[in-house]
Coordinates of C-alpha atoms in Angstrom, one line a residue:
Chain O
X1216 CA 0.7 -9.5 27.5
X1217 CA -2.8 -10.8 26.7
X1218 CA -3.0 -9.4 23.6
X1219 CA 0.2 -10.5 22.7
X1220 CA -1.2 -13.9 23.2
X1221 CA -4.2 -13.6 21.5
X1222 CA -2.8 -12.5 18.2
X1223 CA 0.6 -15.0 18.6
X1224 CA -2.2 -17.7 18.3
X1225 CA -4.1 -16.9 15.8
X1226 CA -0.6 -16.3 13.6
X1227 CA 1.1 -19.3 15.0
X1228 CA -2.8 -21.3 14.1
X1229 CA -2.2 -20.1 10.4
X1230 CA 0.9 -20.8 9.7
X1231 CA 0.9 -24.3 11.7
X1232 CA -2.3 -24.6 9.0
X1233 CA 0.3 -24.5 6.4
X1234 CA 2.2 -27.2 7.0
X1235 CA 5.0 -25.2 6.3
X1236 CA 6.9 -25.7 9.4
X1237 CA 6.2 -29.5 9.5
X1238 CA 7.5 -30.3 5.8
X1239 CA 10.4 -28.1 6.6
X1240 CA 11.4 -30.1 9.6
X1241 CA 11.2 -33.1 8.1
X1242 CA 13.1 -32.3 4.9
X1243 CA 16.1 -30.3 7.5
X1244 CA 16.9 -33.3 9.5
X1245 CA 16.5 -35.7 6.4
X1246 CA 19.6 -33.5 5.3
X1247 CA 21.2 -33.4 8.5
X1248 CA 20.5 -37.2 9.4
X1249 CA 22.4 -38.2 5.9
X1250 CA 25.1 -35.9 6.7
X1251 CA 25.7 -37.2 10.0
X1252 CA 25.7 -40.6 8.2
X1253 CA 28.8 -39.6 6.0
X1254 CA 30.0 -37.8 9.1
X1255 CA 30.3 -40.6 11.2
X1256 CA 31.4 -43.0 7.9
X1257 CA 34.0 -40.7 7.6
X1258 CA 35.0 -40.6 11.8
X1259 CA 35.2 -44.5 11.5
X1260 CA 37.3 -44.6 8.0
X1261 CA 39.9 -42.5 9.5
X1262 CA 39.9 -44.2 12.9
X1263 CA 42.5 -46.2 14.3
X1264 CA 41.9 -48.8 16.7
X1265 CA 42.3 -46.9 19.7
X1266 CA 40.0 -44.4 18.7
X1267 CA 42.7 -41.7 17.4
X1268 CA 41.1 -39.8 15.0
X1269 CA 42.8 -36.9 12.1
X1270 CA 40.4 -33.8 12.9
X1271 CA 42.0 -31.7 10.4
X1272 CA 40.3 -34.2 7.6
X1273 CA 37.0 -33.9 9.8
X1274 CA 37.4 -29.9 10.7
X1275 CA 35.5 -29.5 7.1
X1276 CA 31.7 -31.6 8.4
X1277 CA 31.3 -29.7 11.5
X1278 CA 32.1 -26.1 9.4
X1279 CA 29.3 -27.3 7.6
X1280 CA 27.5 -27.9 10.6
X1281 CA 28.2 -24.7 11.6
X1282 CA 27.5 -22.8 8.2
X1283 CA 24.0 -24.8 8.3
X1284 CA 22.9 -23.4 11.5
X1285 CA 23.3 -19.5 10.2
X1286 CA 21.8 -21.0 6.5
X1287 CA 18.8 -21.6 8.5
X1288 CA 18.1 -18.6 10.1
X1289 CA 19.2 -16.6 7.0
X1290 CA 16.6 -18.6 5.1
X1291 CA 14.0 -18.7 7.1
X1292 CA 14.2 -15.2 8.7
X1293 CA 13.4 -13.1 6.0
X1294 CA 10.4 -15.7 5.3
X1295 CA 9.1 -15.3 8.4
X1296 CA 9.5 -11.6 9.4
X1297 CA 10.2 -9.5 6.5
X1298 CA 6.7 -9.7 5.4
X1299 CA 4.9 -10.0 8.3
X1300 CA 3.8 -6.9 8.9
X1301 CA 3.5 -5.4 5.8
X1302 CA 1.2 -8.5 4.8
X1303 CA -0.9 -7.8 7.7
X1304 CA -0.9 -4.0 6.7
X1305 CA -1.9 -5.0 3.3
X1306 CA -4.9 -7.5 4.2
X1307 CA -6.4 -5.0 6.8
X1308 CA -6.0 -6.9 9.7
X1309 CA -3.5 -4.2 11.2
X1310 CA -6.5 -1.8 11.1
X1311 CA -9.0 -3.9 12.4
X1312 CA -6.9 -4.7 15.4
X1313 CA -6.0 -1.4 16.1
X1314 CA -9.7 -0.4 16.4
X1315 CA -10.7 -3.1 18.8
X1316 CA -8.2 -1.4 21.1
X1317 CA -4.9 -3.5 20.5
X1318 CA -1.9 -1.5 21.0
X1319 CA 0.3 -0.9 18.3
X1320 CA 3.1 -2.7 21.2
X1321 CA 0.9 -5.8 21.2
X1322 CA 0.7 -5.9 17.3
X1323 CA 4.5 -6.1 16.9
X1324 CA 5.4 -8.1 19.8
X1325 CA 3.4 -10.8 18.7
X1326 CA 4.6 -11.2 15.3
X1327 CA 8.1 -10.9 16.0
X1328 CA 7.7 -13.8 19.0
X1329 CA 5.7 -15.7 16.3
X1330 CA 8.6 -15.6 13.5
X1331 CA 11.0 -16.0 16.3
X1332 CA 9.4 -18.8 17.9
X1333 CA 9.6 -20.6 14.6
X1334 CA 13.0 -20.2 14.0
X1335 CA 14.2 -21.0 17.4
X1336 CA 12.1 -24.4 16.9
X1337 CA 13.9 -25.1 13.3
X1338 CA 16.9 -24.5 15.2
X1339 CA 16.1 -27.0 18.3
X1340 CA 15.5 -29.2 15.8
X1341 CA 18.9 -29.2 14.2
X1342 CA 20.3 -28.8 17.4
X1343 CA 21.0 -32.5 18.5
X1344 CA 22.0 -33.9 15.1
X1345 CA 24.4 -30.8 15.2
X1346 CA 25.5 -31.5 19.1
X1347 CA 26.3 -35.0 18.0
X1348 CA 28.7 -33.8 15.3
X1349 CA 30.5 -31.6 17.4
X1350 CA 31.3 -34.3 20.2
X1351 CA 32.9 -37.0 17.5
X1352 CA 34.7 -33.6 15.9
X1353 CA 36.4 -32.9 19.3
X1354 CA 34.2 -29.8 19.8
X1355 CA 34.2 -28.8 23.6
X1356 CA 30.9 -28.4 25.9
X1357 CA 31.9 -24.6 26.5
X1358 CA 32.0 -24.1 22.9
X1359 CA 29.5 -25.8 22.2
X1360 CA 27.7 -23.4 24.5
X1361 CA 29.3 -20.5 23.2
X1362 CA 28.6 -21.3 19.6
X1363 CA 24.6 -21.9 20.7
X1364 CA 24.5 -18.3 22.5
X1365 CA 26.3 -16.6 19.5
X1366 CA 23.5 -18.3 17.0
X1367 CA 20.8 -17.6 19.2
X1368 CA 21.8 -13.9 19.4
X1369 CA 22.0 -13.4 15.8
X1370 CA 18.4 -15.1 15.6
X1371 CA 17.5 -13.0 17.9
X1372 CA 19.0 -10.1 15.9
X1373 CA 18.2 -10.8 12.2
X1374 CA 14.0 -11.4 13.4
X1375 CA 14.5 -8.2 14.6
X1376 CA 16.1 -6.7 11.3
X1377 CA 13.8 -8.6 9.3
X1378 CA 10.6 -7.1 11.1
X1379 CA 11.9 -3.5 11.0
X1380 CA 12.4 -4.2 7.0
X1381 CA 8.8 -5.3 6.6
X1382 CA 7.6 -1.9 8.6
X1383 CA 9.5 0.3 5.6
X1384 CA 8.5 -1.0 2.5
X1385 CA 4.9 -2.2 1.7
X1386 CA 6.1 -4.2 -1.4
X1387 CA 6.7 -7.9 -0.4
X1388 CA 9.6 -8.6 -3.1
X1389 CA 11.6 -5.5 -1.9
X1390 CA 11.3 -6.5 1.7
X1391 CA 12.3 -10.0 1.4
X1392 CA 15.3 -9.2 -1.2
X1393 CA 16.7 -6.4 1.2
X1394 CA 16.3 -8.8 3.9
X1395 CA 18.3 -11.8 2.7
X1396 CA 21.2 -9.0 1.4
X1397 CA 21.5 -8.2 5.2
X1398 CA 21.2 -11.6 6.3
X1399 CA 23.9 -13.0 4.0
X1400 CA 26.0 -9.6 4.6
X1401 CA 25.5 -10.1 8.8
X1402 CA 26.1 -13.8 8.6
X1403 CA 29.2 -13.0 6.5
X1404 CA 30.8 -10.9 9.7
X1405 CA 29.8 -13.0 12.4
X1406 CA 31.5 -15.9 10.5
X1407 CA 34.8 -14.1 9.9
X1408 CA 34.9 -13.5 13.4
X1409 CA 33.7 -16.7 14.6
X1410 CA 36.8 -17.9 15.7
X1411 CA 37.7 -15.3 18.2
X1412 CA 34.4 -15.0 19.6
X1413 CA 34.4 -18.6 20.0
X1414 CA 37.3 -18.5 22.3
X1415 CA 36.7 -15.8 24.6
X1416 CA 34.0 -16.2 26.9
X1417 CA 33.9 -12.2 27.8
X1418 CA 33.5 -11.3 23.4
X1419 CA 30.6 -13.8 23.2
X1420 CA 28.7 -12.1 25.8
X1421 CA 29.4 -8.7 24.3
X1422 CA 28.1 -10.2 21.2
X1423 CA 25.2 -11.3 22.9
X1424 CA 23.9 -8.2 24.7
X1425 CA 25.2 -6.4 21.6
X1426 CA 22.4 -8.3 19.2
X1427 CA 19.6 -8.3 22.1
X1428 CA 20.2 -4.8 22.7
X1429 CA 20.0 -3.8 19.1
X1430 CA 17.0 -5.6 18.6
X1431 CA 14.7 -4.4 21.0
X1432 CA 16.1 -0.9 19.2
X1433 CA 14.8 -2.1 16.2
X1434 CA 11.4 -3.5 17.1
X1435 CA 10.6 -0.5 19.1
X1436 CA 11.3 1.9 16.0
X1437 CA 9.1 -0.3 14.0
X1438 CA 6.8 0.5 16.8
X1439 CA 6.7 4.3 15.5
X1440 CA 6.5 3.5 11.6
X1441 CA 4.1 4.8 9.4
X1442 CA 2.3 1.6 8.7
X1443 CA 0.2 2.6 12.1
X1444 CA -0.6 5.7 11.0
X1445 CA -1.2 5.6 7.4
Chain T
X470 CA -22.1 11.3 25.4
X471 CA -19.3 11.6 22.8
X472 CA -17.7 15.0 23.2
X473 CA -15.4 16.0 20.2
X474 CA -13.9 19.2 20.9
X475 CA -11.6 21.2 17.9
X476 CA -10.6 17.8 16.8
X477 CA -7.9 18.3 14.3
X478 CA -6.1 15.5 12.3
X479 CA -3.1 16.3 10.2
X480 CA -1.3 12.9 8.3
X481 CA 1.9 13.4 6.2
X482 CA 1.3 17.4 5.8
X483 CA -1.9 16.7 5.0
X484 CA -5.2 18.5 6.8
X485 CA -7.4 15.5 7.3
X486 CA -10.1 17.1 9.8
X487 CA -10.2 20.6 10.6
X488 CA -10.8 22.2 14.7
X489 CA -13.9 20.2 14.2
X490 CA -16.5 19.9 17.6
X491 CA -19.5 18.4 17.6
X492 CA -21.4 16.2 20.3
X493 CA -22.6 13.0 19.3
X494 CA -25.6 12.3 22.3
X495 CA -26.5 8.9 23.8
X496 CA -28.5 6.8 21.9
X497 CA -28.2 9.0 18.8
X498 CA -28.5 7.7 15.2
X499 CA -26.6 10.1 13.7
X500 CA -25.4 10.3 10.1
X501 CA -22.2 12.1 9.7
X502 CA -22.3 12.6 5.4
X503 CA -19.6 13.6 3.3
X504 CA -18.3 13.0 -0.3
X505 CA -15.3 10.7 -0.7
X506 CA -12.3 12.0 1.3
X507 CA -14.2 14.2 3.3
X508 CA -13.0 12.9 6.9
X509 CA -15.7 10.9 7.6
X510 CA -13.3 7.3 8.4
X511 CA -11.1 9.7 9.8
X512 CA -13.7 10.5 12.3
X513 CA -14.2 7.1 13.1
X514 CA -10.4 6.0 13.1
X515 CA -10.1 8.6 15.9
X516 CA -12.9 7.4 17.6
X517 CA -12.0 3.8 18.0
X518 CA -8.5 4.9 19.1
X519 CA -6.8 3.9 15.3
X520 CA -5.2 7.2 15.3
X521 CA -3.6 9.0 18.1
X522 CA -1.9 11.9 17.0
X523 CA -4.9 14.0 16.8
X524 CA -5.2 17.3 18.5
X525 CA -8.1 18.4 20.7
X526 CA -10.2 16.5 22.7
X527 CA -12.8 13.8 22.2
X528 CA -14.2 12.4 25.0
X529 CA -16.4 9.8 25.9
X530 CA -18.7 10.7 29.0
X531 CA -16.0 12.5 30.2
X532 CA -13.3 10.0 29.9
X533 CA -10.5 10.5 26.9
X534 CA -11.3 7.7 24.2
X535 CA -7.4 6.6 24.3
X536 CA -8.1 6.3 28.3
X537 CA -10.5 3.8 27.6
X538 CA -9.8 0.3 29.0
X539 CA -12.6 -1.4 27.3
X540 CA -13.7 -1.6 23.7
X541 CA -16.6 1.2 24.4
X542 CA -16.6 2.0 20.6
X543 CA -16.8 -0.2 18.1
X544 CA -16.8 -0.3 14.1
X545 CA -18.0 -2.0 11.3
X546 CA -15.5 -1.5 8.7
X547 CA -15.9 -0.3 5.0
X548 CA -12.6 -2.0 4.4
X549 CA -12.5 -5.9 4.9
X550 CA -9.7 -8.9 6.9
X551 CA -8.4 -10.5 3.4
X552 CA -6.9 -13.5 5.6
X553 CA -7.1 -16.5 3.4
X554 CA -6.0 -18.7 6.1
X555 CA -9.0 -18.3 9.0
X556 CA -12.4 -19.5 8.9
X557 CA -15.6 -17.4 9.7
X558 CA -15.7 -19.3 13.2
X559 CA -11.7 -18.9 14.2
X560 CA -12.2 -15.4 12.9
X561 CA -15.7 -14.6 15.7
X562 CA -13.8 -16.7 18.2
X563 CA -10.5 -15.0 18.2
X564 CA -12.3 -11.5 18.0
X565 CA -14.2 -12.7 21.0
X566 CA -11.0 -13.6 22.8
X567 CA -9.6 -9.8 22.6
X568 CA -13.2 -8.8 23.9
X569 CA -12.3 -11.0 26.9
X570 CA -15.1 -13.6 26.2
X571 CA -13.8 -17.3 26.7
X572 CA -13.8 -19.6 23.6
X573 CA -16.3 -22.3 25.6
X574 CA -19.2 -23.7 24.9
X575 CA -21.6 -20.6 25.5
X576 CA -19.9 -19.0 22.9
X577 CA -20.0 -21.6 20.3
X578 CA -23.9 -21.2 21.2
X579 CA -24.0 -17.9 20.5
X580 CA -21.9 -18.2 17.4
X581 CA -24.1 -20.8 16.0
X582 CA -27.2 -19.0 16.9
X583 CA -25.9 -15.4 15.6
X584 CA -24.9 -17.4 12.4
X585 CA -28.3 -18.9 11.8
X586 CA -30.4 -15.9 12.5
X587 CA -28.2 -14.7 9.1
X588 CA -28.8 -17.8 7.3
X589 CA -25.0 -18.0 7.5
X590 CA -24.3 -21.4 9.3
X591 CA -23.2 -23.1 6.3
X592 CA -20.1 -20.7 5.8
X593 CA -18.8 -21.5 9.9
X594 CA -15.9 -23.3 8.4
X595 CA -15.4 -21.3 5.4
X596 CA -12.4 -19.1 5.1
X597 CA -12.9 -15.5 5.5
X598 CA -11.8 -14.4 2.2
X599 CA -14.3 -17.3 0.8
X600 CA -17.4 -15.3 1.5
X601 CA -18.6 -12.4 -0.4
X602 CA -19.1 -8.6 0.8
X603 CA -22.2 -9.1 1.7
X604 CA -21.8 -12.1 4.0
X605 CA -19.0 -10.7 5.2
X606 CA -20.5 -7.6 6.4
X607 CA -22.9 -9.8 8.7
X608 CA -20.1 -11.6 9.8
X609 CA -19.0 -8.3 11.2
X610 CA -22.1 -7.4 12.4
X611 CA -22.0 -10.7 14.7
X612 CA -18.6 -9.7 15.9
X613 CA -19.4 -6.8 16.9
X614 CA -22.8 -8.0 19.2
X615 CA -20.3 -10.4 20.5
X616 CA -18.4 -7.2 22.1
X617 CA -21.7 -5.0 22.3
X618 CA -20.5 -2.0 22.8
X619 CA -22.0 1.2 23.8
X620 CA -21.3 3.3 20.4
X621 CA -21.4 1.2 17.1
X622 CA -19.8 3.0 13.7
X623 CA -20.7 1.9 10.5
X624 CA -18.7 2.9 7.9
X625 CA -20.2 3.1 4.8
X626 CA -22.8 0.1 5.7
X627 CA -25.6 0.3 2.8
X628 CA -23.1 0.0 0.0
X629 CA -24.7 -3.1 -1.5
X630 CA -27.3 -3.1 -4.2
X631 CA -29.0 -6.2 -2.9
X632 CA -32.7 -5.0 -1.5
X633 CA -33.3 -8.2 0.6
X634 CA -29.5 -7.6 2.1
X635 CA -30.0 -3.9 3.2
X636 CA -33.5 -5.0 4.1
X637 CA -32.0 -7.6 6.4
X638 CA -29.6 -5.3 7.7
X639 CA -31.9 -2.4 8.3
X640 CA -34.1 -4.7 10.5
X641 CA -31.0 -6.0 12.6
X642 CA -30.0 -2.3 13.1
X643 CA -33.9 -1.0 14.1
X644 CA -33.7 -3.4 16.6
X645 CA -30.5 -1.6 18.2
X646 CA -32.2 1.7 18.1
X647 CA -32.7 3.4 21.7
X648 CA -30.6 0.8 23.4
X649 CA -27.1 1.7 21.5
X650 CA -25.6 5.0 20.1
X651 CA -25.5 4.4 16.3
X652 CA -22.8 6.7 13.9
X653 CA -22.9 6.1 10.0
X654 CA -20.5 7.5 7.7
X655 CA -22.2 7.8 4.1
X656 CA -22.1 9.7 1.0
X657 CA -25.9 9.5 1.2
X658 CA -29.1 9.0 3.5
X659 CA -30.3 6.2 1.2
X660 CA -32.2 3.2 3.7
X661 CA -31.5 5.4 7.1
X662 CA -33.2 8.8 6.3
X663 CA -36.2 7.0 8.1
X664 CA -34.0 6.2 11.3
X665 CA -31.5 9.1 11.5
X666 CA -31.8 11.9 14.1
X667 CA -28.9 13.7 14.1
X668 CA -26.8 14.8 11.1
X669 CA -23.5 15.8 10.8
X670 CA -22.1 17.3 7.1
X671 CA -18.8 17.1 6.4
X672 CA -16.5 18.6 3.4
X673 CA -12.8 18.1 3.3
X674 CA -12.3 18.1 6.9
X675 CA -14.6 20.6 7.7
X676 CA -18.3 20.5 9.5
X677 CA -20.3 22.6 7.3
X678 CA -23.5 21.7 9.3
X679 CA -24.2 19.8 12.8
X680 CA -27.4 18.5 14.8
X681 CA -30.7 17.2 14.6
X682 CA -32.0 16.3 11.7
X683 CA -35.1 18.3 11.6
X684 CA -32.8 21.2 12.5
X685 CA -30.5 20.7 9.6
X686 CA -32.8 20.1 7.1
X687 CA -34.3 23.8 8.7
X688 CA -31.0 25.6 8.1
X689 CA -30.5 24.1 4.4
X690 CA -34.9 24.9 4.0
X691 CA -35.2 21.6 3.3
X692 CA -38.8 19.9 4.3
X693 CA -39.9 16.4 4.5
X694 CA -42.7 16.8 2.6
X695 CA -44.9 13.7 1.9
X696 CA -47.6 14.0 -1.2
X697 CA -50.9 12.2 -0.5
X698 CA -53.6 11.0 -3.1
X699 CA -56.8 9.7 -2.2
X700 CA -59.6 8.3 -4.2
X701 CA -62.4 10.8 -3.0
X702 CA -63.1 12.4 0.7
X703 CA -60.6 14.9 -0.2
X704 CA -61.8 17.0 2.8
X705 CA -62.4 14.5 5.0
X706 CA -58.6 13.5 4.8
X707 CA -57.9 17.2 5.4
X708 CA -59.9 17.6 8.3
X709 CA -58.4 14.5 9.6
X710 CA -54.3 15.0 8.9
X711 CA -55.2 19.2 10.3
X712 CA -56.4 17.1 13.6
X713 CA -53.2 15.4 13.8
X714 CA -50.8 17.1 15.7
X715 CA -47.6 15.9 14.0
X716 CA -48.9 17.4 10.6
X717 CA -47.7 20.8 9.6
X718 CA -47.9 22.6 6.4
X719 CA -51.1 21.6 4.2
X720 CA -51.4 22.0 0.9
X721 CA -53.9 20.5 -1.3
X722 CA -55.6 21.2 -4.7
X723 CA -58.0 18.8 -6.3
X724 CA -56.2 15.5 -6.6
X725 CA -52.9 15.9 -4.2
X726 CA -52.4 17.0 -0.5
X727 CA -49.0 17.4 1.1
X728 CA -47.9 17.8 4.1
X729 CA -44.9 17.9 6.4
X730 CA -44.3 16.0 9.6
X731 CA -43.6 17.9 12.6
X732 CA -43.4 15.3 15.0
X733 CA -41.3 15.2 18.0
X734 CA -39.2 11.8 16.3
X735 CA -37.7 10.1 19.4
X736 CA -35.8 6.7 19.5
X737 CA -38.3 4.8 19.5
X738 CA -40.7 6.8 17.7
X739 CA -39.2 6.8 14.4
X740 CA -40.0 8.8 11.5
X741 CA -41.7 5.7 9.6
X742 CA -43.4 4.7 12.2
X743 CA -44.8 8.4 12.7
X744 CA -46.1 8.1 8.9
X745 CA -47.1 4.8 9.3
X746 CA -49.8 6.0 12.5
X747 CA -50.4 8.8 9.6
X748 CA -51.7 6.7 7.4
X749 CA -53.8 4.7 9.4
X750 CA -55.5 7.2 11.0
X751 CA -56.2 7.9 7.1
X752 CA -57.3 4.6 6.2
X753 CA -59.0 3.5 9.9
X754 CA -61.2 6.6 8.7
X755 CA -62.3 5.2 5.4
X756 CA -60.3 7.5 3.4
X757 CA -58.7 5.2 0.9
X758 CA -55.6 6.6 0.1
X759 CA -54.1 6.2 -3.7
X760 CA -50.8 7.2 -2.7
X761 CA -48.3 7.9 -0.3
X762 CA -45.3 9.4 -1.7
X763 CA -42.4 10.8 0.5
X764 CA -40.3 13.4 -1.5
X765 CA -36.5 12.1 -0.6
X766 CA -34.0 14.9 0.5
X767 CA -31.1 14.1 -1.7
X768 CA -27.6 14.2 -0.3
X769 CA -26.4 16.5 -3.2
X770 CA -29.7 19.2 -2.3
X771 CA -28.9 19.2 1.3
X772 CA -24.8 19.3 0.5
X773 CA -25.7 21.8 -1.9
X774 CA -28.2 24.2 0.0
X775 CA -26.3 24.5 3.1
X776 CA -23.6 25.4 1.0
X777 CA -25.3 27.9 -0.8

C-alpha cells in the first residue's frame, strides 16, 4: 500500500501541475450554475402560488442533469485512464519502477485510484448543483441515492475499462478512440435501463456489485499484460 | 555473492538468454560485454527483479532476487524517465521516498550536496526531460547513492563522447570500488579496462567466456602488454622492471621494451595504479622514460579470439 502511495502522489503532483483539473472545475459548474439558473427561472414561471408545479414541463432539466453526470465520466475517463499506462510505458517510467522493486500490483493500483480519484472529485463537484435540481424536480432522497450508487458504479466500471484499454494498445489515439466508443456504447445501456434500475432497490445493487466486480476483473488482467514484460 | 544458475529467459517465442550460470563475487567490477542484442539488459532486468518469468535460479547470497524485500540491486539505466512534468528535485525525492528515506530536511541536504559535487545545482528545479543525457545520467547516479545498494548495474554507462564527462564519471565510480559490487553492460572496455576484474562475454544469449579478467584474456591469448621507451639506460630499466615482481614477459631491442603485468590486481589495487608504481620505480631510478604506451585489448579481438 506504500507504494501505491508513493506513485499516486507523484501522478496526482503532475497532473494537479497542469491545472487541468482546476480549469475544468471551474468551467463544469459555470455550466451547471447557469443551468440551474434557467432551471429554477423555469420552476418559478410555471409555479402557482401555492407552490404547485407542472413536472412534466420540468422532467426535461433534470434528464439533462442526469445525462451530464454520465457526460462527465465518459469524457473524462478515457482522458484520464486510457492512456495512462501506456504513456508511462512509453516514457520509461514503468521500467524504472519496476527495477527499484515496485510490484507490477502497485504500478496499476495507483494509476487507476489516481484517474478515479479525479473523476470522483469532478463528480462531487457537480454533485450539489445536481442534488439541488432534483429536489425542486420532485426527485426523491432514495433515488437520489440510487441514481448516485448507479453513477458511481459505472465510474467505477468505465476507469477500469479505460485502464485495461491503455494496457493493449501502446498507440495513444487508438486507446482513447476505443475508449470513448465503449464509454458512449456502456452509457447508452445503462441509460435505457435507467428507469427500472432506478426503481428497484434490489437491481441497483446488482448493478453495483456487477460493475465493482467486473472491474477488479479487469484491473487485475491488466495486471498480466505484456506492457510488464515487453 | 550473485549466483546465476542456468538462467534462461524466453520473451514472445523468443530465446533471450540461454541456461546461462555464472557467479558475479562481492565487490567485483565485472564487465559483462556483448554486441547489441546479446542479453546483456536482459541480464540486468532479471537482476533487479524487471522480469520474472525466467527459469533457473539467481540468487543473491543465497536469497532468491524476487525474495528480496529491499532494493539490494540497483541500476543505472541506458534508457531514460521522459517525464516532462517533474523536476530533477521531485524526481530524487520521490525515488528517495520508494527507498524508504523521508522527504525532510536531511535529505534536501544531501540532495543539494550530491547536486553540487556534479556542478548540477542550477538544474534542481528543472524538469527532467530539460536536461541533457549527460546530466541526466548524474542525476541517476545521485539516485542511486541515495538507495546505496550493495550491487550497482550500469547499463551502457560510457556512451558519451565528452572526455571531462566520463572523466568525472570514472572518478565517482573509482571511489565505489572495494566498497560496492559494480556490473557494466558494454559493447566495449573503453574507460574501465583499467578497473575491470571480472569479465563476462556474451553472444545472443549465450556466455561464450566467464571470469577474471586476467583469465579471460589467458583463454582468448590475449596479453596486456605495455611498450616502454626511454631516453638511454636501456639496461638499467631492464634490470629494474626484471626486479619487479608484477613484470612478466620482457622483450626489448634497441629503442622499445615491453612487458606484461602479472600483478595480483585486487580492489584496491587497480591495474593503473599497478603501472603507475611501474613507472615510478622507473622514473625514482633516473631512467627517463619517453613513452609509456599500453596496447588496448579491443572488444572485437577478444570477441573474436575466443571465438576462434
Amino acid at each position: 500500500m506504500g507504494n501505491i502511495t508513493k506513485i499516486f502522489k507523484r501522478l496526482n503532483e503532475v497532473y494537479v501541475k497542469q491545472r487541468v483539473l482546476l480549469i475544468y472545475l471551474i468551467v463544469q459548474n459555470t455550466i451547471l450554475s447557469l443551468i440551474m439558473l434557467i432551471f429554477a427561472n423555469v420552476i418559478i414561471s410555471n409555479g402557482n402560488i401555492n407552490g404547485e408545479l407542472d413536472y412534466s414541463r420540468i422532467r426535461l432539466f433534470y434528464n439533462i442533469a442526469i445525462i451530464l453526470l454520465f457526460v462527465i465520466i465518459d469524457l473524462f475517463s478515457p482522458i484520464l485512464l486510457s492512456r495512462s499506462l501506456n504513456d508511462l510505458y512509453r516514457k520509461n517510467i514503468i521500467e524504472h519502477l519496476l527495477s527499484v522493486r515496485i510490484s507490477i500490483r502497485d504500478i496499476v493500483y495507483a494509476v487507476y485510484f489516481r484517474g478515479l480519484s479525479t473523476l470522483l472529485i469532478l463528480l462531487v463537484s457537480a454533485f450539489p448543483i445536481i442534488v439541488i435540481s432534483f429536489y425542486f424536480g420532485g426527485f426523491g432522497v432514495i433515488k437520489m441515492l440510487r441514481l448516485l450508487i448507479i453513477i458511481l458504479s459505472y465510474a467505477i466500471l468505465l476507469s477500469s475499462v479505460c485502464l485495461h484499454i491503455s494496457t493493449k494498445f501502446i498507440d495513444e489515439n487508438a486507446t482513447t478512440i476505443v475508449s470513448y466508443v465503449l464509454g458512449v456504447a456502456l452509457t447508452l445501456i445503462i441509460l435505457y435501463f435507467l428507469n427500472r434500475l432506478l426503481n428497484s432497490a434490489f437491481l441497483t445493487f446488482l448493478y453495483a456489485a456487477f460493475c465493482v466486480i467486473l472491474a477488479l476483473a479487469l484491473i487485475s488482467v491488466a495486471k498480466k499484460t505484456t506492457i510488464f514484460s515487453a | 555473492m550473485i549466483e546465476i544458475k542456468n538462467l534462461k529467459l524466453n520473451i514472445n517465442n523468443i530465446d533471450i538468454l540461454n541456461e546461462l550460470s555464472f557467479d558475479i563475487p562481492d565487490n567485483a567490477v565485472m564487465c559483462i560485454l556483448g554486441n547489441k542484442n546479446s542479453g546483456k539488459s536482459s541480464i540486468f532486468k532479471v537482476l533487479t527483479g524487471t522480469y520474472k518469468n525466467y527459469y533457473g535460479e539467481v540468487l543473491y547470497n543465497g536469497i532468491d532476487i524476487n525474495d528480496l524485500s529491499e532494493c539490494k540491486i540497483d541500476i543505472l539505466h541506458d534508457t531514460r524517465e521522459k517525464d516532462p512534468d517533474i523536476t530533477v528535485n521531485e524526481y530524487l525525492n520521490f525515488y528517495g521516498s520508494i527507498y524508504g528515506k523521508e522527504n525532510n530536511d536531511e535529505m534536501d541536504a544531501y540532495i543539494n550536496d550530491m547536486l553540487r559535487k556534479f556542478s548540477l545545482m542550477s538544474y534542481k528545479y528543472t524538469s527532467l526531460d530539460q536536461i541533457d543525457n549527460e546530466n541526466y545520467k548524474l542525476v541517476e547516479l545521485i539516485r542511486i547513492s541515495i538507495n546505496d545498494p550493495d550491487i550497482l548495474l550500469f547499463d551502457n554507462l560510457f556512451s558519451s563522447d565528452n572526455a571531462d564527462f566520463n572523466e568525472k564519471l570514472l572518478e565517482y565510480i573509482k571511489g565505489l570500488i572495494g566498497k560496492k559490487t559494480l556490473v557494466f553492460a558494454s559493447r566495449s572496455l573503453n574507460h574501465i579496462e583499467g578497473i575491470v576484474t571480472h569479465l563476462a562475454v556474451l553472444e545472443n544469449g549465450n556466455l561464450v567466456a566467464c571470469g577474471k579478467k586476467e583469465d579471460v584474456y589467458k583463454k582468448a591469448e590475449l596479453s596486456n602488454k605495455i611498450e616502454l621507451e626511454v631516453i638511454d639506460k636501456m639496461q638499467d630499466a631492464v634490470e629494474v622492471l626484471k626486479k619487479n615482481p608484477d613484470v612478466t614477459n620482457i622483450v626489448y631491442n634497441d629503442k622499445i621494451i615491453s612487458f606484461s603485468i602479472v600483478a595480483n590486481i585486487t580492489y584496491s589495487n587497480t591495474r593503473n595504479q599497478v603501472e603507475a608504481a611501474i613507472l615510478k620505480e622507473l622514473v625514482d631510478n633516473d631512467i627517463e622514460v619517453y613513452s609509456f604506451k599500453k596496447q588496448r585489448v579491443r572488444f572485437e579481438q577478444l570477441f573474436g579470439r575466443l571465438k576462434g
